[in-house]
Amino acid sequence: MKPTFYIFSCLSIFNFTAMANDDTSQAADDVCQCLQEPYQQAEHVISAFSKAQQSGDLSTVTQTQDQLMNVINTAELCMERLQVKYPEINKDQALQEKVMLLTEEQCPNPLNKYRQ
């Protein structure tokens, strides 16, 4: 599995992780805030990983993989807090989908460009 696909897959899961309450617009704003830093970090990690792969620098490849796990953990923690903040959305698939659509409009996943 390519690292960029793995990163995209993991961060996409965060988008699908439920939010809450019936205030879907606010929930989408909160998701965007939650994902802003992980998205930026993930782009940096992908760039560093690609350079390390091209140069054959295995220690940097390993470091970037560790950084990726930190990015994923940061996003997961934030999304878990949103599940608590918005328990109604967390329980309702239709509201989750609405939040997803709003989130994609407000802050598209920059890692989509790495999707294959």
mmCIF file of C-alpha atoms in Angstrom:
data_model
loop_
_atom_site.group_PDB
_atom_site.id
_atom_site.type_symbol
_atom_site.label_atom_id
_atom_site.label_comp_id
_atom_site.label_asym_id
_atom_site.label_seq_id
_atom_site.Cartn_x
_atom_site.Cartn_y
_atom_site.Cartn_z
ATOM 1 C CA MET A 1 0.000 0.000 0.000
ATOM 2 C CA LYS A 2 1.429 3.379 -0.970
ATOM 3 C CA PRO A 3 1.930 5.802 1.944
ATOM 4 C CA THR A 4 -0.044 8.560 0.239
ATOM 5 C CA PHE A 5 -3.010 6.220 -0.175
ATOM 6 C CA TYR A 6 -2.684 5.180 3.472
ATOM 7 C CA ILE A 7 -2.625 8.818 4.615
ATOM 8 C CA PHE A 8 -5.618 9.637 2.456
ATOM 9 C CA SER A 9 -7.493 6.621 3.765
ATOM 10 C CA CYS A 10 -6.791 7.431 7.388
ATOM 11 C CA LEU A 11 -7.707 11.073 7.092
ATOM 12 C CA SER A 12 -10.797 10.233 5.092
ATOM 13 C CA ILE A 13 -11.925 8.120 7.998
ATOM 14 C CA PHE A 14 -11.793 11.243 10.140
ATOM 15 C CA ASN A 15 -14.178 12.912 7.759
ATOM 16 C CA PHE A 16 -16.577 9.992 8.111
ATOM 17 C CA THR A 17 -16.297 9.800 11.856
ATOM 18 C CA ALA A 18 -19.545 11.120 13.282
ATOM 19 C CA MET A 19 -20.058 14.592 14.611
ATOM 20 C CA ALA A 20 -23.054 15.772 16.547
ATOM 21 C CA ASN A 21 -26.068 17.886 17.437
ATOM 22 C CA ASP A 22 -28.408 19.115 14.743
ATOM 23 C CA ASP A 23 -26.256 22.194 14.141
ATOM 24 C CA THR A 24 -24.557 20.628 11.169
ATOM 25 C CA SER A 25 -23.048 23.871 9.932
ATOM 26 C CA GLN A 26 -21.246 24.475 13.219
ATOM 27 C CA ALA A 27 -20.208 20.833 13.343
ATOM 28 C CA ALA A 28 -18.715 21.150 9.842
ATOM 29 C CA ASP A 29 -16.832 24.275 10.953
ATOM 30 C CA ASP A 30 -15.509 22.353 13.930
ATOM 31 C CA VAL A 31 -14.433 19.446 11.714
ATOM 32 C CA CYS A 32 -12.555 21.852 9.458
ATOM 33 C CA GLN A 33 -10.787 23.333 12.465
ATOM 34 C CA CYS A 34 -10.026 19.821 13.688
ATOM 35 C CA LEU A 35 -8.496 18.788 10.383
ATOM 36 C CA GLN A 36 -6.662 21.976 9.448
ATOM 37 C CA GLU A 37 -3.418 21.162 11.247
ATOM 38 C CA PRO A 38 -3.437 17.414 10.468
ATOM 39 C CA TYR A 39 -4.012 18.188 6.765
ATOM 40 C CA GLN A 40 -1.068 20.601 6.741
ATOM 41 C CA GLN A 41 1.155 18.159 8.601
ATOM 42 C CA ALA A 42 0.149 15.305 6.344
ATOM 43 C CA GLU A 43 1.086 17.267 3.230
ATOM 44 C CA HIS A 44 4.494 18.009 4.761
ATOM 45 C CA VAL A 45 4.993 14.367 5.723
ATOM 46 C CA ILE A 46 4.023 13.154 2.246
ATOM 47 C CA SER A 47 6.507 15.539 0.667
ATOM 48 C CA ALA A 48 9.287 14.434 3.041
ATOM 49 C CA PHE A 49 8.412 10.788 2.501
ATOM 50 C CA SER A 50 8.547 11.140 -1.276
ATOM 51 C CA LYS A 51 11.950 12.824 -1.114
ATOM 52 C CA ALA A 52 13.257 10.162 1.254
ATOM 53 C CA GLN A 53 11.996 7.377 -0.985
ATOM 54 C CA GLN A 54 13.627 8.934 -4.032
ATOM 55 C CA SER A 55 16.942 9.323 -2.239
ATOM 56 C CA GLY A 56 16.770 5.873 -0.641
ATOM 57 C CA ASP A 57 17.093 7.375 2.851
ATOM 58 C CA LEU A 58 15.473 4.647 4.940
ATOM 59 C CA SER A 59 15.909 6.455 8.269
ATOM 60 C CA THR A 60 13.945 9.436 6.953
ATOM 61 C CA VAL A 61 11.310 7.097 5.537
ATOM 62 C CA THR A 62 10.909 5.623 9.024
ATOM 63 C CA GLN A 63 10.804 9.090 10.617
ATOM 64 C CA THR A 64 8.113 10.271 8.230
ATOM 65 C CA GLN A 65 6.056 7.173 8.959
ATOM 66 C CA ASP A 66 6.281 8.013 12.678
ATOM 67 C CA GLN A 67 5.256 11.589 11.928
ATOM 68 C CA LEU A 68 2.309 10.292 9.964
ATOM 69 C CA MET A 69 1.121 8.296 12.958
ATOM 70 C CA ASN A 70 1.304 11.473 15.061
ATOM 71 C CA VAL A 71 -0.811 13.290 12.480
ATOM 72 C CA ILE A 72 -3.382 10.505 12.550
ATOM 73 C CA ASN A 73 -3.470 10.455 16.355
ATOM 74 C CA THR A 74 -3.919 14.229 16.529
ATOM 75 C CA ALA A 75 -6.868 14.114 14.154
ATOM 76 C CA GLU A 76 -8.432 11.135 15.947
ATOM 77 C CA LEU A 77 -8.318 12.894 19.313
ATOM 78 C CA CYS A 78 -9.927 16.001 17.898
ATOM 79 C CA MET A 79 -12.664 14.029 16.187
ATOM 80 C CA GLU A 80 -13.375 12.097 19.383
ATOM 81 C CA ARG A 81 -13.969 15.401 21.172
ATOM 82 C CA LEU A 82 -16.429 16.383 18.450
ATOM 83 C CA GLN A 83 -18.341 13.147 18.913
ATOM 84 C CA VAL A 84 -18.867 14.123 22.533
ATOM 85 C CA LYS A 85 -19.716 17.719 21.650
ATOM 86 C CA TYR A 86 -22.332 16.667 19.080
ATOM 87 C CA PRO A 87 -23.945 13.475 20.369
ATOM 88 C CA GLU A 88 -27.065 13.847 18.212
ATOM 89 C CA ILE A 89 -25.078 13.946 14.991
ATOM 90 C CA ASN A 90 -22.942 11.111 16.282
ATOM 91 C CA LYS A 91 -26.102 8.974 16.483
ATOM 92 C CA ASP A 92 -27.707 10.013 13.182
ATOM 93 C CA GLN A 93 -26.305 8.804 9.846
ATOM 94 C CA ALA A 94 -28.241 11.407 7.823
ATOM 95 C CA LEU A 95 -26.832 14.247 9.936
ATOM 96 C CA GLN A 96 -23.350 12.772 9.622
ATOM 97 C CA GLU A 97 -23.685 12.772 5.845
ATOM 98 C CA LYS A 98 -24.884 16.376 5.887
ATOM 99 C CA VAL A 99 -21.879 17.368 7.993
ATOM 100 C CA MET A 100 -19.628 15.479 5.577
ATOM 101 C CA LEU A 101 -20.966 17.376 2.592
ATOM 102 C CA LEU A 102 -20.630 20.715 4.353
ATOM 103 C CA THR A 103 -17.129 19.846 5.501
ATOM 104 C CA GLU A 104 -16.004 18.921 1.996
ATOM 105 C CA GLU A 105 -17.399 22.221 0.690
ATOM 106 C CA GLN A 106 -15.792 24.315 3.432
ATOM 107 C CA CYS A 107 -12.430 22.593 3.658
ATOM 108 C CA PRO A 108 -11.770 20.034 0.935
ATOM 109 C CA ASN A 109 -9.272 17.350 1.795
ATOM 110 C CA PRO A 110 -5.971 18.507 0.236
ATOM 111 C CA LEU A 111 -4.814 14.901 0.194
ATOM 112 C CA ASN A 112 -7.368 14.028 -2.465
ATOM 113 C CA LYS A 113 -4.725 14.909 -5.045
ATOM 114 C CA TYR A 114 -2.743 11.869 -3.872
ATOM 115 C CA ARG A 115 -5.682 9.529 -4.274
ATOM 116 C CA GLN A 116 -5.206 6.887 -6.905
#
